[in-house]
PDB file of C-alpha atoms in Angstrom:
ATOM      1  CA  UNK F   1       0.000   0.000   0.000  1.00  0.00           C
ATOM      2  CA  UNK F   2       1.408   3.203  -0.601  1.00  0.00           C
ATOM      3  CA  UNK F   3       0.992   5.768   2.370  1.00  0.00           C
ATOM      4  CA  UNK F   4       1.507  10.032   2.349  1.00  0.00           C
ATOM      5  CA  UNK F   5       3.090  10.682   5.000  1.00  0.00           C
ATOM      6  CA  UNK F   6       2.760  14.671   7.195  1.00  0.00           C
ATOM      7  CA  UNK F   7       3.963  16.590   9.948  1.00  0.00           C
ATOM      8  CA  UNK F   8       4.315  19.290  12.039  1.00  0.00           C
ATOM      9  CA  UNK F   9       7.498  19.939  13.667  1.00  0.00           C
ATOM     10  CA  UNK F  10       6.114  18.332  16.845  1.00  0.00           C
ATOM     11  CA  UNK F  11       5.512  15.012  14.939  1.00  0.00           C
ATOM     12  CA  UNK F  12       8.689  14.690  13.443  1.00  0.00           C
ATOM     13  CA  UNK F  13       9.844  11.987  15.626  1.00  0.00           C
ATOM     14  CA  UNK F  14       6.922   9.884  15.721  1.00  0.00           C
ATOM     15  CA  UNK F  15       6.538  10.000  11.869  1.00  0.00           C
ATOM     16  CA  UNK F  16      10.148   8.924  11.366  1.00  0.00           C
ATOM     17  CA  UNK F  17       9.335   5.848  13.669  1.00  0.00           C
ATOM     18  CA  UNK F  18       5.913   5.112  12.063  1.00  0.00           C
ATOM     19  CA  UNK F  19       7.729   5.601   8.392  1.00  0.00           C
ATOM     20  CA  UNK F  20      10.336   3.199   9.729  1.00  0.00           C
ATOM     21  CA  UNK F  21       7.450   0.579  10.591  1.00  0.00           C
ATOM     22  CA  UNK F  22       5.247   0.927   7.447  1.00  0.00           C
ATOM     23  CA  UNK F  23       8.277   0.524   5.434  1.00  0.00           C
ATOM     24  CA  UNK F  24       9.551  -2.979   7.286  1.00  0.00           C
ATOM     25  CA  UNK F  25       6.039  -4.113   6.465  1.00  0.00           C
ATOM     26  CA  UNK F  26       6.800  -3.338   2.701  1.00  0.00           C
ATOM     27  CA  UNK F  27       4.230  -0.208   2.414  1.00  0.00           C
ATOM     28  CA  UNK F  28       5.826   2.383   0.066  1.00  0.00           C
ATOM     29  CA  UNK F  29       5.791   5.817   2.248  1.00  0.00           C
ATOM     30  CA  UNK F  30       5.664   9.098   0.614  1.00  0.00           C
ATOM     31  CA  UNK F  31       6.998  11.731   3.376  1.00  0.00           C
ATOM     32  CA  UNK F  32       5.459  14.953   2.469  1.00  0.00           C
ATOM     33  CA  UNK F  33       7.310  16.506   5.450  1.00  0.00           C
ATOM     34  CA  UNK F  34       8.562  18.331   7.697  1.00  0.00           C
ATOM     35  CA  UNK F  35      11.750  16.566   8.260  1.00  0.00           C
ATOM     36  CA  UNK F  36      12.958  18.654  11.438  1.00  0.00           C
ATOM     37  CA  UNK F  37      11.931  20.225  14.730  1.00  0.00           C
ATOM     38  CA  UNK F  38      11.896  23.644  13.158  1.00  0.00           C
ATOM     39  CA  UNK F  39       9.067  25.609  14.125  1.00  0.00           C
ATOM     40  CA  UNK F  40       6.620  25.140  10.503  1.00  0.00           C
ATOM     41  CA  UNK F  41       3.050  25.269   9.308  1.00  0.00           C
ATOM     42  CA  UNK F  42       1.377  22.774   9.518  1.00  0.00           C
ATOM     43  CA  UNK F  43      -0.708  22.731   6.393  1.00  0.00           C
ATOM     44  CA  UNK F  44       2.410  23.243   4.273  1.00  0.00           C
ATOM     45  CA  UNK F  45       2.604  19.492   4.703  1.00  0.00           C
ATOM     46  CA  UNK F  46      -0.552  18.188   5.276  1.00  0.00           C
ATOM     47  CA  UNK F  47      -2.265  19.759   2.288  1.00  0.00           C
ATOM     48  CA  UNK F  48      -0.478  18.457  -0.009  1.00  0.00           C
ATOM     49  CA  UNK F  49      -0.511  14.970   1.516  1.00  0.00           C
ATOM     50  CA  UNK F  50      -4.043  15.265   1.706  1.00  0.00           C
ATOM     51  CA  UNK F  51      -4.294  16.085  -2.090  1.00  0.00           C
ATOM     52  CA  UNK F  52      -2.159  12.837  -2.712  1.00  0.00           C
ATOM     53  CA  UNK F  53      -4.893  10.736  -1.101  1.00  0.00           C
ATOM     54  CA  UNK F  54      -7.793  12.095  -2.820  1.00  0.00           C
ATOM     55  CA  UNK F  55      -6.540  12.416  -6.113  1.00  0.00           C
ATOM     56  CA  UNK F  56      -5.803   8.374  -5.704  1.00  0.00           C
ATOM     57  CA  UNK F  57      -1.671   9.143  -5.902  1.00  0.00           C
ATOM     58  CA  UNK F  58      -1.509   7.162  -2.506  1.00  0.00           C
ATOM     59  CA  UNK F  59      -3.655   4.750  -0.642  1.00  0.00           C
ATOM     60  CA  UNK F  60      -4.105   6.162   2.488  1.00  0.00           C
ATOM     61  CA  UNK F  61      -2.266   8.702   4.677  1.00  0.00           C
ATOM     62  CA  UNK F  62      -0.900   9.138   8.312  1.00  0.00           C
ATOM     63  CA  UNK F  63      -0.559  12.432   9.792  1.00  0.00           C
ATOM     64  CA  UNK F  64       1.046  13.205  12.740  1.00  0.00           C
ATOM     65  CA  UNK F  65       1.052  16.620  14.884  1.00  0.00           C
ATOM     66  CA  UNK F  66       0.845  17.911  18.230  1.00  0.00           C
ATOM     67  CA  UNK F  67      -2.342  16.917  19.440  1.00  0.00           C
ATOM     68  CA  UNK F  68      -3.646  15.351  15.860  1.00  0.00           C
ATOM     69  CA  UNK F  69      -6.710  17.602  15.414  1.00  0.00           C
ATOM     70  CA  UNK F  70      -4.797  20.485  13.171  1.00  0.00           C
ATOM     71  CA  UNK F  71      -4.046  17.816  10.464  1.00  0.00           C
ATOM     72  CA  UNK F  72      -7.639  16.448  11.022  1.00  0.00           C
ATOM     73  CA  UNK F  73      -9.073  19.843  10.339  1.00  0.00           C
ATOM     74  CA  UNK F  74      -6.875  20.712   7.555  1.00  0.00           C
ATOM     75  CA  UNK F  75      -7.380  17.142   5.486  1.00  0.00           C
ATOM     76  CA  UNK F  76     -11.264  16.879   5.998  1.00  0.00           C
ATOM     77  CA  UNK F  77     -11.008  20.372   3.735  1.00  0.00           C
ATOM     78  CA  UNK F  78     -10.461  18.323   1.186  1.00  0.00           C
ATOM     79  CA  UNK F  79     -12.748  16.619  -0.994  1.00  0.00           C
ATOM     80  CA  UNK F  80     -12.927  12.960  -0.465  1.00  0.00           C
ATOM     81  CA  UNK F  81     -10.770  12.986   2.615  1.00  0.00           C
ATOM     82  CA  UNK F  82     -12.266  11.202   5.305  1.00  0.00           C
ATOM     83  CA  UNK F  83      -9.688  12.244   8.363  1.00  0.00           C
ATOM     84  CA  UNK F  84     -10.250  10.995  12.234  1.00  0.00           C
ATOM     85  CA  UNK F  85      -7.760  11.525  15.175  1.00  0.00           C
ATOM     86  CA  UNK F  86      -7.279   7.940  17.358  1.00  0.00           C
ATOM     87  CA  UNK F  87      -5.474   7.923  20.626  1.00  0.00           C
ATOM     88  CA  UNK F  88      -5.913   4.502  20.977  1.00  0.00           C
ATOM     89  CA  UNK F  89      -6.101   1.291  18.987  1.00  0.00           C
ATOM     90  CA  UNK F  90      -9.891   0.667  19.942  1.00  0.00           C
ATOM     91  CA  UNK F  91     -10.781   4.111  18.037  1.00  0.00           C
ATOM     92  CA  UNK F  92      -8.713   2.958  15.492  1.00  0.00           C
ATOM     93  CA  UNK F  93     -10.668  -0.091  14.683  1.00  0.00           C
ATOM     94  CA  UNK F  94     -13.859   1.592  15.024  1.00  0.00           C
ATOM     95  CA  UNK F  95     -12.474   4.936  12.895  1.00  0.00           C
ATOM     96  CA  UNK F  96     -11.866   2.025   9.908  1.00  0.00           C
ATOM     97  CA  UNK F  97     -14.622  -0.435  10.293  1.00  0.00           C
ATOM     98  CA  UNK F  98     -17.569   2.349  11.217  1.00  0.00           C
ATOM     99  CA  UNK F  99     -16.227   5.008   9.121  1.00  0.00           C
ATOM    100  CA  UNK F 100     -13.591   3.664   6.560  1.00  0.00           C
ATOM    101  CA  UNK F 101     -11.193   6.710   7.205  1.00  0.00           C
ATOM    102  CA  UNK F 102      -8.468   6.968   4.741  1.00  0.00           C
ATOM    103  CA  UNK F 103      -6.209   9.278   6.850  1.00  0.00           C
ATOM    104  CA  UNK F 104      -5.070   8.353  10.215  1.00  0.00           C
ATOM    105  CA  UNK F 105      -4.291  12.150  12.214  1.00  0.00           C
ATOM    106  CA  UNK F 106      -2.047  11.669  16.076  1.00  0.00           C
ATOM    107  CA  UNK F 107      -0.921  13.737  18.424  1.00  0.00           C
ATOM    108  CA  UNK F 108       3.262  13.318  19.064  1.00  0.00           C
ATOM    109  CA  UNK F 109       2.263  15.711  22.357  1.00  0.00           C
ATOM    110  CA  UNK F 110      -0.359  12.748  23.519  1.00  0.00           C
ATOM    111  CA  UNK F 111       0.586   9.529  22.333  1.00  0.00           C
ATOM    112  CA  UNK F 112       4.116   7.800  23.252  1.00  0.00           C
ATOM    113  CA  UNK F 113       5.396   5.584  20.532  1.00  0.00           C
ATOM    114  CA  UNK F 114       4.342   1.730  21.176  1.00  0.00           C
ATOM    115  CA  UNK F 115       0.682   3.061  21.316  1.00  0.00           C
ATOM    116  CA  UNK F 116       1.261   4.726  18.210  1.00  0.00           C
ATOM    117  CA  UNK F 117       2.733   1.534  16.429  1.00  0.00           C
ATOM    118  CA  UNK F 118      -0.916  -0.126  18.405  1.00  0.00           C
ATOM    119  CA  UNK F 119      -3.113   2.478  16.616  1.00  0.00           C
ATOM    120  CA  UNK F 120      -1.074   2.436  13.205  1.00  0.00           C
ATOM    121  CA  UNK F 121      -0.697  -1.730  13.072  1.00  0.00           C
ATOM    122  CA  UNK F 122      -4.549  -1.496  14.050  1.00  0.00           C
ATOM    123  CA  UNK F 123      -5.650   0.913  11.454  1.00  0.00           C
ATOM    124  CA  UNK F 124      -3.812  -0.341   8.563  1.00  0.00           C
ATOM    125  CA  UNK F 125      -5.016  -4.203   9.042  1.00  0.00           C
ATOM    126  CA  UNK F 126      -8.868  -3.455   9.661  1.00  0.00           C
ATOM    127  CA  UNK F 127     -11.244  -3.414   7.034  1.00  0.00           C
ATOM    128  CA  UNK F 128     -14.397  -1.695   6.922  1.00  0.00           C
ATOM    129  CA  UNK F 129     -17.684  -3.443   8.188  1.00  0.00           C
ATOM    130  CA  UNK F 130     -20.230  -4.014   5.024  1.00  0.00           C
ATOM    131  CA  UNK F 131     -23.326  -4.685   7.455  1.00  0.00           C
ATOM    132  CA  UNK F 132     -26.017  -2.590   5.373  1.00  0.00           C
ATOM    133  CA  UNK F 133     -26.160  -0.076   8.241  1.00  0.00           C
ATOM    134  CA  UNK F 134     -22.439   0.961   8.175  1.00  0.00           C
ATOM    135  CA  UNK F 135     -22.612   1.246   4.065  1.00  0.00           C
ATOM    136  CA  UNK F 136     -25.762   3.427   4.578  1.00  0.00           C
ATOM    137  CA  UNK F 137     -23.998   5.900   6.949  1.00  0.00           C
ATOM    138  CA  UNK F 138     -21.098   5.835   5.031  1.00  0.00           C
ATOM    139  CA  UNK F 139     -22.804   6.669   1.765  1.00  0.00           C
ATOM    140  CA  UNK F 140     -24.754   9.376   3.948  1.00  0.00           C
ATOM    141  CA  UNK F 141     -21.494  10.932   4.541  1.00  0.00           C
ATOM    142  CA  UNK F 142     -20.160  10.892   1.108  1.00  0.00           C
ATOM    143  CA  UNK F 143     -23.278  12.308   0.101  1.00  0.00           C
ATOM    144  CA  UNK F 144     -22.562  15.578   2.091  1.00  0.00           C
ATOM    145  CA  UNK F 145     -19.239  15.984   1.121  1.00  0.00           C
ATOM    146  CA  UNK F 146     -20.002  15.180  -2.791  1.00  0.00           C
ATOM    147  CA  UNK F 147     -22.804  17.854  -1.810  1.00  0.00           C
ATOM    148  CA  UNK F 148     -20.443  20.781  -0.542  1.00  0.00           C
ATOM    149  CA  UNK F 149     -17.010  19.959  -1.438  1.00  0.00           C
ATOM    150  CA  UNK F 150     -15.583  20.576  -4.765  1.00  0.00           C
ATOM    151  CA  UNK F 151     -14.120  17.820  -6.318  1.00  0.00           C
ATOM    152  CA  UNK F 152     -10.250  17.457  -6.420  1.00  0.00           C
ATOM    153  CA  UNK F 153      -8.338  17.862  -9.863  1.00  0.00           C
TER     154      UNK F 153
END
């Protein structure tokens, strides 16, 4: 699978060891940035990441901040994104199976690194439920955005 890859200067570390993992596993990683503790903006990185995703140039995406919810914010802007912020592996399962989120958004600040690896190994391997009742709130939801987000090009 082939993964974009963001972060803040806060995330820096954690991305490098979740790049590290994903790549051992033989995903492809495409590191959008930053690459050092520099003070940055965030959605110099995550933008274009986010862009990658919807436009179908990589799978899914990982994002990785201070607290996760700037990256969150910034990808569900975009048009197809469908970005939730997990702290724990539980959420991670449910953010995948309930919701089929394509970008994974955590906070460097909040989680240490072997819950990270929990919530990444966790995302990556679950699939999302196709019980009627999940498809029919997932459609609901691409409904909205196809409603009031414009298409990526």
């Amino acid at each position: 699978m082939k993964i974009a890859m963001a972060n803040d200067h806060a995330g820096t570390r954690l991305k490098q060891e979740i790049k590290a993992y994903l790549e051992s596993e033989g995903h492809e990683v495409v590191d959008f940035g930053t690459y050092d503790e520099e003070s940055c903006d965030l959605s110099d990185f995550v933008y274009p990441a986010s862009l990658a995703v919807a436009k179908g140039e990589c799978d899914r995406g990982i994002f990785v901040d201070g607290v996760g919810y700037g990256s969150a914010m910034i990808a569900n802007k975009i048009s197809g994104i469908y970005a939730c912020v997990c702290q724990d592996p539980f959420c991670a399962s449910l953010a995948r199976q309930h919701n089929d989120a394509n970008v994974l958004c955590i906070g460097g600040k909040i989680i240490g690194g072997m819950i990270a690896m929990e919530i990444v190994k966790t995302w990556m391997a679950t699939e999302p439920l196709t019980a009627e009742k999940y498809v029919r709130r997932r459609n609901k939801v691409k409904k909205i955005n196809d409603r009031h987000c414009v298409p990526v090009k």
